[in-house]
PDB file of C-alpha atoms and ligand atoms in Angstrom:
ATOM      1  CA  MET A1086     -26.896  17.316  27.484  1.00  0.00           C
ATOM      2  CA  GLY A1087     -27.163  17.107  24.580  1.00  0.00           C
ATOM      3  CA  GLU A1088     -29.177  15.078  22.459  1.00  0.00           C
ATOM      4  CA  ARG A1089     -27.333  13.394  19.573  1.00  0.00           C
ATOM      5  CA  LEU A1090     -23.086  12.326  19.495  1.00  0.00           C
ATOM      6  CA  ALA A1091     -21.847  13.828  16.317  1.00  0.00           C
ATOM      7  CA  PHE A1092     -18.521  12.378  14.381  1.00  0.00           C
ATOM      8  CA  ILE A1093     -17.263  12.889  11.377  1.00  0.00           C
ATOM      9  CA  LEU A1094     -14.667  10.593  10.018  1.00  0.00           C
ATOM     10  CA  LEU A1095     -11.513  12.766   8.869  1.00  0.00           C
ATOM     11  CA  GLU A1096      -9.552  12.677   5.886  1.00  0.00           C
ATOM     12  CA  SER A1097     -10.908   9.727   4.783  1.00  0.00           C
ATOM     13  CA  PRO A1098      -8.790   7.710   1.849  1.00  0.00           C
ATOM     14  CA  LEU A1099     -11.335   7.291  -0.252  1.00  0.00           C
ATOM     15  CA  GLU A1100     -11.697   8.394  -4.154  1.00  0.00           C
ATOM     16  CA  LEU A1101     -11.718   7.406  -7.725  1.00  0.00           C
ATOM     17  CA  VAL A1102      -8.985   6.360  -9.651  1.00  0.00           C
ATOM     18  CA  PRO A1103      -7.301   9.817  -9.634  1.00  0.00           C
ATOM     19  CA  ASP A1104      -6.138  10.648 -13.993  1.00  0.00           C
ATOM     20  CA  GLU A1105      -2.736  10.371 -13.814  1.00  0.00           C
ATOM     21  CA  ILE A1106      -2.869   6.917 -12.934  1.00  0.00           C
ATOM     22  CA  ARG A1107      -5.804   5.649 -15.035  1.00  0.00           C
ATOM     23  CA  GLY A1108      -3.852   4.250 -17.521  1.00  0.00           C
ATOM     24  CA  HIS A1109      -1.281   1.476 -16.076  1.00  0.00           C
ATOM     25  CA  PRO A1110      -1.954  -2.160 -16.544  1.00  0.00           C
ATOM     26  CA  GLN A1111      -2.902  -2.735 -12.986  1.00  0.00           C
ATOM     27  CA  VAL A1112      -5.876  -0.425 -12.663  1.00  0.00           C
ATOM     28  CA  ARG A1113      -7.147  -1.328 -15.884  1.00  0.00           C
ATOM     29  CA  ARG A1114      -7.076  -5.274 -15.394  1.00  0.00           C
ATOM     30  CA  SER A1115      -9.414  -4.356 -11.941  1.00  0.00           C
ATOM     31  CA  ALA A1116     -11.678  -2.548 -14.354  1.00  0.00           C
ATOM     32  CA  ARG A1117     -12.471  -5.505 -16.004  1.00  0.00           C
ATOM     33  CA  ARG A1118     -12.728  -6.925 -13.461  1.00  0.00           C
ATOM     34  CA  TYR A1119     -15.284  -5.680 -12.133  1.00  0.00           C
ATOM     35  CA  GLY A1120     -16.982  -5.052 -15.328  1.00  0.00           C
ATOM     36  CA  VAL A1121     -16.835  -0.647 -15.532  1.00  0.00           C
ATOM     37  CA  ASP A1122     -15.252   2.174 -16.408  1.00  0.00           C
ATOM     38  CA  VAL A1123     -11.630   3.027 -15.191  1.00  0.00           C
ATOM     39  CA  GLY A1124     -12.939   6.471 -14.216  1.00  0.00           C
ATOM     40  CA  ASP A1125     -16.194   4.793 -11.484  1.00  0.00           C
ATOM     41  CA  LEU A1126     -13.378   3.261  -9.592  1.00  0.00           C
ATOM     42  CA  LEU A1127     -11.985   3.350  -6.581  1.00  0.00           C
ATOM     43  CA  LEU A1128      -8.469   3.906  -5.815  1.00  0.00           C
ATOM     44  CA  ASP A1129      -7.454   0.757  -3.556  1.00  0.00           C
ATOM     45  CA  LYS A1130      -4.317   0.818  -2.575  1.00  0.00           C
ATOM     46  CA  SER A1131      -4.470  -3.480  -1.983  1.00  0.00           C
ATOM     47  CA  LEU A1132      -5.063  -3.417  -5.778  1.00  0.00           C
ATOM     48  CA  HIS A1133      -3.345  -0.756  -7.068  1.00  0.00           C
ATOM     49  CA  TYR A1134      -0.234  -0.885  -5.491  1.00  0.00           C
ATOM     50  CA  ASN A1135       2.321  -0.460  -7.318  1.00  0.00           C
ATOM     51  CA  ALA A1136      -0.174   1.966  -9.328  1.00  0.00           C
ATOM     52  CA  MET A1137      -0.037   4.121  -6.583  1.00  0.00           C
ATOM     53  CA  ALA A1138       3.679   4.321  -6.567  1.00  0.00           C
ATOM     54  CA  ALA A1139       4.323   7.511  -7.718  1.00  0.00           C
ATOM     55  CA  LEU A1140       1.268   9.466  -6.038  1.00  0.00           C
ATOM     56  CA  PRO A1141       1.687  11.898  -3.560  1.00  0.00           C
ATOM     57  CA  ARG A1142       1.142  10.794  -0.241  1.00  0.00           C
ATOM     58  CA  LYS A1143       0.320   7.325  -1.344  1.00  0.00           C
ATOM     59  CA  TRP A1144       0.220   6.449   2.026  1.00  0.00           C
ATOM     60  CA  LYS A1145      -3.039   8.174   3.156  1.00  0.00           C
ATOM     61  CA  ARG A1146      -4.736   6.909  -0.629  1.00  0.00           C
ATOM     62  CA  GLY A1147      -6.204   3.764  -1.240  1.00  0.00           C
ATOM     63  CA  ARG A1148      -8.254   2.844   2.729  1.00  0.00           C
ATOM     64  CA  PRO A1149     -11.666   2.065   2.034  1.00  0.00           C
ATOM     65  CA  ASP A1150     -11.603  -0.924   4.523  1.00  0.00           C
ATOM     66  CA  ILE A1151     -10.816   2.074   7.384  1.00  0.00           C
ATOM     67  CA  VAL A1152     -13.835   3.864   5.942  1.00  0.00           C
ATOM     68  CA  HIS A1153     -15.497   0.701   5.863  1.00  0.00           C
ATOM     69  CA  ILE A1154     -14.623  -0.702   9.033  1.00  0.00           C
ATOM     70  CA  THR A1155     -15.408   2.642  11.134  1.00  0.00           C
ATOM     71  CA  LEU A1156     -18.800   3.072   9.802  1.00  0.00           C
ATOM     72  CA  LEU A1157     -19.807  -0.803  10.400  1.00  0.00           C
ATOM     73  CA  ASN A1158     -19.111  -0.450  14.394  1.00  0.00           C
ATOM     74  CA  ILE A1159     -20.902   2.867  14.575  1.00  0.00           C
ATOM     75  CA  LEU A1160     -23.705   2.581  12.927  1.00  0.00           C
ATOM     76  CA  ASP A1161     -24.659  -0.851  14.175  1.00  0.00           C
ATOM     77  CA  SER A1162     -25.179   0.887  17.348  1.00  0.00           C
ATOM     78  CA  PRO A1163     -28.151   2.152  19.842  1.00  0.00           C
ATOM     79  CA  LEU A1164     -27.388   5.910  19.610  1.00  0.00           C
ATOM     80  CA  ALA A1165     -27.484   5.168  16.144  1.00  0.00           C
ATOM     81  CA  GLU A1166     -30.516   3.098  15.938  1.00  0.00           C
ATOM     82  CA  GLU A1167     -32.416   5.936  18.614  1.00  0.00           C
ATOM     83  CA  GLY A1168     -31.439   8.888  15.950  1.00  0.00           C
ATOM     84  CA  LYS A1169     -29.374   9.825  18.357  1.00  0.00           C
ATOM     85  CA  LEU A1170     -26.101   9.321  15.753  1.00  0.00           C
ATOM     86  CA  GLU A1171     -24.628  12.365  13.409  1.00  0.00           C
ATOM     87  CA  VAL A1172     -21.867  11.281  11.599  1.00  0.00           C
ATOM     88  CA  TYR A1173     -19.913  12.547   8.481  1.00  0.00           C
ATOM     89  CA  ILE A1174     -16.937  11.957   6.376  1.00  0.00           C
ATOM     90  CA  HIS A1175     -15.145  13.899   5.552  1.00  0.00           C
ATOM     91  CA  THR A1176     -12.584  13.317   2.595  1.00  0.00           C
ATOM     92  CA  VAL A1177      -9.435  12.867   0.857  1.00  0.00           C
ATOM     93  CA  SER A1178     -10.510  15.751  -1.335  1.00  0.00           C
ATOM     94  CA  ASN A1179     -11.878  17.793   1.047  1.00  0.00           C
ATOM     95  CA  ARG A1180     -15.676  16.958   0.308  1.00  0.00           C
ATOM     96  CA  VAL A1181     -18.050  16.147   3.242  1.00  0.00           C
ATOM     97  CA  TYR A1182     -21.422  13.859   2.801  1.00  0.00           C
ATOM     98  CA  ARG A1183     -23.564  13.544   5.527  1.00  0.00           C
ATOM     99  CA  VAL A1184     -24.347   9.651   6.449  1.00  0.00           C
ATOM    100  CA  GLU A1185     -27.754   9.145   7.902  1.00  0.00           C
ATOM    101  CA  SER A1186     -27.309   7.403  10.503  1.00  0.00           C
ATOM    102  CA  ARG A1187     -30.545   4.577   9.119  1.00  0.00           C
ATOM    103  CA  THR A1188     -28.540   3.653   6.178  1.00  0.00           C
ATOM    104  CA  ARG A1189     -27.378   0.253   6.305  1.00  0.00           C
ATOM    105  CA  ILE A1190     -24.067  -0.292   5.001  1.00  0.00           C
ATOM    106  CA  PRO A1191     -22.948  -2.745   3.011  1.00  0.00           C
ATOM    107  CA  LYS A1192     -21.516  -5.900   4.854  1.00  0.00           C
ATOM    108  CA  HIS A1193     -19.047  -6.803   2.105  1.00  0.00           C
ATOM    109  CA  LEU A1194     -15.962  -4.746   0.996  1.00  0.00           C
ATOM    110  CA  GLU A1195     -16.708  -4.477  -2.436  1.00  0.00           C
ATOM    111  CA  ARG A1196     -19.867  -3.665  -2.116  1.00  0.00           C
ATOM    112  CA  PHE A1197     -19.680  -1.078  -0.199  1.00  0.00           C
ATOM    113  CA  LYS A1198     -16.670   0.640  -2.611  1.00  0.00           C
ATOM    114  CA  GLY A1199     -19.031   0.006  -5.034  1.00  0.00           C
ATOM    115  CA  LEU A1200     -21.524   2.221  -3.343  1.00  0.00           C
ATOM    116  CA  MET A1201     -18.809   5.170  -2.390  1.00  0.00           C
ATOM    117  CA  ALA A1202     -17.302   5.425  -6.210  1.00  0.00           C
ATOM    118  CA  GLN A1203     -21.223   6.274  -6.654  1.00  0.00           C
ATOM    119  CA  LEU A1204     -21.749   8.841  -3.871  1.00  0.00           C
ATOM    120  CA  LEU A1205     -17.685  10.473  -5.116  1.00  0.00           C
ATOM    121  CA  LYS A1206     -19.133  10.499  -8.592  1.00  0.00           C
ATOM    122  CA  LEU A1207     -22.974  11.880  -7.903  1.00  0.00           C
ATOM    123  CA  GLY A1208     -22.620  13.464  -5.100  1.00  0.00           C
ATOM    124  CA  ARG A1209     -25.296  11.373  -3.593  1.00  0.00           C
ATOM    125  CA  VAL A1210     -26.249   7.655  -2.820  1.00  0.00           C
ATOM    126  CA  PRO A1211     -28.742   5.950  -3.688  1.00  0.00           C
ATOM    127  CA  PRO A1212     -29.115   7.977  -6.834  1.00  0.00           C
ATOM    128  CA  GLU A1213     -33.152   8.307  -6.842  1.00  0.00           C
ATOM    129  CA  GLY A1214     -35.434   8.888  -4.032  1.00  0.00           C
ATOM    130  CA  GLU A1215     -34.559  10.194  -0.432  1.00  0.00           C
ATOM    131  CA  PRO A1216     -30.498  10.444   0.103  1.00  0.00           C
ATOM    132  CA  LEU A1217     -29.180   8.068   2.375  1.00  0.00           C
ATOM    133  CA  ILE A1218     -25.270   9.360   2.401  1.00  0.00           C
ATOM    134  CA  TYR A1219     -25.046  13.185   0.699  1.00  0.00           C
ATOM    135  CA  ARG A1220     -22.815  15.804  -0.405  1.00  0.00           C
ATOM    136  CA  VAL A1221     -23.253  18.404   2.294  1.00  0.00           C
ATOM    137  CA  ALA A1222     -20.075  20.730   1.796  1.00  0.00           C
ATOM    138  CA  ASP A1223     -16.893  21.518  -0.997  1.00  0.00           C
ATOM    139  CA  SER A1224     -14.361  22.043   1.962  1.00  0.00           C
ATOM    140  CA  LEU A1225     -14.307  21.297   5.807  1.00  0.00           C
ATOM    141  CA  GLY A1226     -14.247  25.108   5.908  1.00  0.00           C
ATOM    142  CA  GLU A1227     -17.321  25.707   4.641  1.00  0.00           C
ATOM    143  CA  PHE A1228     -18.750  22.559   6.650  1.00  0.00           C
ATOM    144  CA  LEU A1229     -17.270  23.966   9.722  1.00  0.00           C
ATOM    145  CA  SER A1230     -18.391  27.450   9.526  1.00  0.00           C
ATOM    146  CA  SER A1231     -22.380  26.632   8.561  1.00  0.00           C
ATOM    147  CA  ARG A1232     -22.194  24.711  12.484  1.00  0.00           C
ATOM    148  CA  ARG A1233     -21.986  26.303  15.687  1.00  0.00           C
ATOM    149  CA  GLU A1234     -20.302  23.536  17.667  1.00  0.00           C
ATOM    150  CA  GLY A1235     -16.734  22.766  16.946  1.00  0.00           C
ATOM    151  CA  LEU A1236     -14.466  20.361  16.266  1.00  0.00           C
ATOM    152  CA  ALA A1237     -12.962  18.383  18.701  1.00  0.00           C
ATOM    153  CA  LEU A1238     -10.104  15.749  17.788  1.00  0.00           C
ATOM    154  CA  LEU A1239      -9.279  12.498  18.820  1.00  0.00           C
ATOM    155  CA  TRP A1240      -5.566  12.605  18.899  1.00  0.00           C
ATOM    156  CA  GLU A1241      -2.619  11.321  20.042  1.00  0.00           C
ATOM    157  CA  ARG A1242      -0.945  14.152  21.036  1.00  0.00           C
ATOM    158  CA  GLY A1243      -3.822  16.207  22.992  1.00  0.00           C
ATOM    159  CA  GLU A1244      -4.905  16.795  26.182  1.00  0.00           C
ATOM    160  CA  ARG A1245      -5.274  12.976  28.204  1.00  0.00           C
ATOM    161  CA  ALA A1246      -9.305  12.071  28.071  1.00  0.00           C
ATOM    162  CA  SER A1247     -11.208   8.910  29.092  1.00  0.00           C
ATOM    163  CA  PRO A1248     -13.915   7.613  27.019  1.00  0.00           C
ATOM    164  CA  ARG A1249     -16.432   9.053  28.925  1.00  0.00           C
ATOM    165  CA  ARG A1250     -14.971  12.252  29.758  1.00  0.00           C
ATOM    166  CA  VAL A1251     -14.759  12.559  25.743  1.00  0.00           C
ATOM    167  CA  ALA A1252     -18.432  11.241  25.676  1.00  0.00           C
ATOM    168  CA  SER A1253     -20.081  13.520  27.940  1.00  0.00           C
ATOM    169  CA  GLU A1254     -17.973  16.674  27.538  1.00  0.00           C
ATOM    170  CA  ALA A1255     -18.976  16.269  23.417  1.00  0.00           C
ATOM    171  CA  LEU A1256     -23.370  15.665  24.615  1.00  0.00           C
ATOM    172  CA  GLU A1257     -23.139  18.348  26.633  1.00  0.00           C
ATOM    173  CA  GLU A1258     -21.579  20.994  24.318  1.00  0.00           C
ATOM    174  CA  GLY A1259     -22.572  19.147  21.332  1.00  0.00           C
ATOM    175  CA  LEU A1260     -18.951  19.055  20.346  1.00  0.00           C
ATOM    176  CA  LEU A1261     -18.284  17.601  16.677  1.00  0.00           C
ATOM    177  CA  LEU A1262     -15.575  14.570  17.167  1.00  0.00           C
ATOM    178  CA  GLY A1263     -12.970  14.205  14.260  1.00  0.00           C
ATOM    179  CA  ILE A1264     -10.998  11.218  13.878  1.00  0.00           C
ATOM    180  CA  GLY A1265      -8.312   9.938  11.412  1.00  0.00           C
ATOM    181  CA  MET A1266      -8.819   7.187   8.585  1.00  0.00           C
ATOM    182  CA  PHE A1267      -5.687   7.434   7.679  1.00  0.00           C
ATOM    183  CA  PRO A1268      -3.471   4.469   8.385  1.00  0.00           C
ATOM    184  CA  ARG A1269      -0.330   5.990   9.844  1.00  0.00           C
ATOM    185  CA  GLY A1270       1.219   9.424   9.716  1.00  0.00           C
ATOM    186  CA  ASP A1271      -0.925  12.428  10.937  1.00  0.00           C
ATOM    187  CA  PHE A1272      -3.612  15.277  10.818  1.00  0.00           C
ATOM    188  CA  GLN A1273      -2.689  17.953   7.445  1.00  0.00           C
ATOM    189  CA  ARG A1274      -1.591  21.183   9.048  1.00  0.00           C
ATOM    190  CA  SER A1275      -4.813  22.454   7.765  1.00  0.00           C
ATOM    191  CA  VAL A1276      -7.359  19.815   9.660  1.00  0.00           C
ATOM    192  CA  LEU A1277      -5.332  20.481  12.850  1.00  0.00           C
ATOM    193  CA  ARG A1278      -5.611  24.237  12.536  1.00  0.00           C
ATOM    194  CA  LYS A1279      -9.480  23.799  12.871  1.00  0.00           C
ATOM    195  CA  ALA A1280     -10.044  21.772  15.918  1.00  0.00           C
ATOM    196  CA  SER A1281     -11.162  23.838  19.042  1.00  0.00           C
ATOM    197  CA  ARG A1282      -8.967  20.956  21.595  1.00  0.00           C
ATOM    198  CA  ALA A1283      -8.053  17.624  20.942  1.00  0.00           C
ATOM    199  CA  TYR A1284      -8.092  14.583  23.585  1.00  0.00           C
ATOM    200  CA  ARG A1285      -5.596  12.082  23.452  1.00  0.00           C
ATOM    201  CA  LEU A1286      -6.762   8.586  25.159  1.00  0.00           C
ATOM    202  CA  TYR A1287      -4.468   5.571  26.067  1.00  0.00           C
ATOM    203  CA  GLY A1288      -1.130   7.653  26.859  1.00  0.00           C
ATOM    204  CA  GLY A1289      -1.196   8.738  23.346  1.00  0.00           C
ATOM    205  CA  ARG A1290      -0.736   5.020  22.356  1.00  0.00           C
ATOM    206  CA  PRO A1291      -2.203   4.637  18.394  1.00  0.00           C
ATOM    207  CA  LEU A1292      -5.020   3.144  17.620  1.00  0.00           C
ATOM    208  CA  LYS A1293      -7.395   2.261  15.012  1.00  0.00           C
ATOM    209  CA  ALA A1294      -9.553   4.857  14.082  1.00  0.00           C
ATOM    210  CA  TRP A1295     -12.808   1.984  14.594  1.00  0.00           C
ATOM    211  CA  THR A1296     -11.683   1.168  18.266  1.00  0.00           C
ATOM    212  CA  VAL A1297     -11.260   4.815  19.188  1.00  0.00           C
ATOM    213  CA  ALA A1298     -14.933   4.949  17.807  1.00  0.00           C
ATOM    214  CA  ALA A1299     -16.407   2.356  19.326  1.00  0.00           C
ATOM    215  CA  ARG A1300     -14.790   3.411  22.897  1.00  0.00           C
ATOM    216  CA  ILE A1301     -16.001   6.899  22.705  1.00  0.00           C
ATOM    217  CA  LEU A1302     -20.035   5.594  20.972  1.00  0.00           C
ATOM    218  CA  CYS A1303     -19.867   3.099  23.936  1.00  0.00           C
ATOM    219  CA  ALA A1304     -19.260   5.450  26.509  1.00  0.00           C
ATOM    220  CA  ALA A1305     -21.891   7.777  25.041  1.00  0.00           C
ATOM    221  CA  GLU A1306     -24.527   5.644  26.124  1.00  0.00           C
ATOM    222  CA  GLU A1307     -24.131   4.208  29.260  1.00  0.00           C
ATOM    223  CA  ILE A1308     -23.960   8.625  29.789  1.00  0.00           C
ATOM    224  CA  MET A1309     -27.567   8.394  27.738  1.00  0.00           C
ATOM    225  CA  GLY A1310     -28.497   5.400  29.662  1.00  0.00           C
ATOM    226  CA  TYR A1311     -28.879   2.942  27.189  1.00  0.00           C
ATOM    227  CA  TRP A1312     -27.448   0.265  28.832  1.00  0.00           C
ATOM    228  CA  GLY A1313     -29.566   0.195  31.703  1.00  0.00           C
ATOM    229  CA  GLU A1314     -32.412  -2.015  32.834  1.00  0.00           C
TER     230      GLU A1314
HETATM  231  C1  SAM B2242      -4.434   4.112  13.164  1.00  0.00           C
HETATM  232  S1  SAM B2242      -4.910   5.983  13.707  1.00  0.00           S
HETATM  233  C2  SAM B2242      -3.439   7.181  12.824  1.00  0.00           C
HETATM  234  C3  SAM B2242      -2.619   6.861  11.951  1.00  0.00           C
HETATM  235  C4  SAM B2242      -1.672   6.548  13.723  1.00  0.00           C
HETATM  236  N1  SAM B2242      -1.245   8.140  13.685  1.00  0.00           N
HETATM  237  C5  SAM B2242      -0.106   6.918  13.431  1.00  0.00           C
HETATM  238  O1  SAM B2242       0.893   6.985  12.574  1.00  0.00           O
HETATM  239  O2  SAM B2242       0.121   5.407  13.109  1.00  0.00           O
HETATM  240  C6  SAM B2242      -6.043   6.394  13.431  1.00  0.00           C
HETATM  241  C7  SAM B2242      -6.929   8.063  14.110  1.00  0.00           C
HETATM  242  O3  SAM B2242      -7.194   7.432  14.916  1.00  0.00           O
HETATM  243  C8  SAM B2242      -7.532   8.302  16.358  1.00  0.00           C
HETATM  244  N2  SAM B2242      -6.269   7.928  17.625  1.00  0.00           N
HETATM  245  C9  SAM B2242      -5.786   6.725  16.921  1.00  0.00           C
HETATM  246  N3  SAM B2242      -4.954   6.659  18.399  1.00  0.00           N
HETATM  247  C10 SAM B2242      -5.619   7.721  19.758  1.00  0.00           C
HETATM  248  C11 SAM B2242      -5.213   7.721  20.913  1.00  0.00           C
HETATM  249  N4  SAM B2242      -3.998   7.137  21.502  1.00  0.00           N
HETATM  250  N5  SAM B2242      -6.212   9.326  20.928  1.00  0.00           N
HETATM  251  C12 SAM B2242      -6.820   9.760  20.342  1.00  0.00           C
HETATM  252  N6  SAM B2242      -6.804   9.569  19.180  1.00  0.00           N
HETATM  253  C13 SAM B2242      -6.424   8.498  18.009  1.00  0.00           C
HETATM  254  C14 SAM B2242      -7.366   9.485  15.654  1.00  0.00           C
HETATM  255  O4  SAM B2242      -8.213  10.554  15.485  1.00  0.00           O
HETATM  256  C15 SAM B2242      -5.810   8.627  14.567  1.00  0.00           C
HETATM  257  O5  SAM B2242      -5.740   9.865  13.692  1.00  0.00           O
END
């Protein structure tokens, strides 16, 4: 039995406002409101909906809240507390970041967005001292080639499984469990191709990303005996 559970949050909709819409009045207004340069602003669909109209694949972009809720759920856990949880964020721009399990994610979304903007700009947070979240690879392919264990996706069209089975196989084989951070649609083909396995839960009916992560995490904690007497 392996010692750690590893998650990668795939295609996370975290990016700085892209060049082509930096001049849009909605973007300029929100930069003024936050008192930051337009280039330091995180894309957020709830603020930049009109500005995003012409962006390609806009339904998969500008949703920092999904990553926020997922991280809050998985990092506030006995497994994280015990240092047995490994978490990575893969972004829509294909970068991969490691999140140390002792990281205290800000509860307030606006503060989280500020932190993510800083991460994307500097490649690490905090900017000084020991980093808590930091870039580990410039692409998903590069990241996976640096690991011995395979990528297993949680995917609505994968092989039928229970959270307990996913957790026990992940722990036994050291699998990296990939969960999509996009609000709708499917994984990019390039991501699907990199997976050695895929599991579907709950008959493949759509679940929220943080629900999938939390159920597997709880199953792993049960298996590892954290909820026993
Ligand atoms: C909100 S879903 C993605 C959007 C969803 N495909 C849709 O069009 O509504 C977020 C992620 O949770 C995971 N997921 C959701 N439901 C699942 C299920 N029934 N079995 C396994 N994974 C699931 C997948 O990793 C998926 O990419």
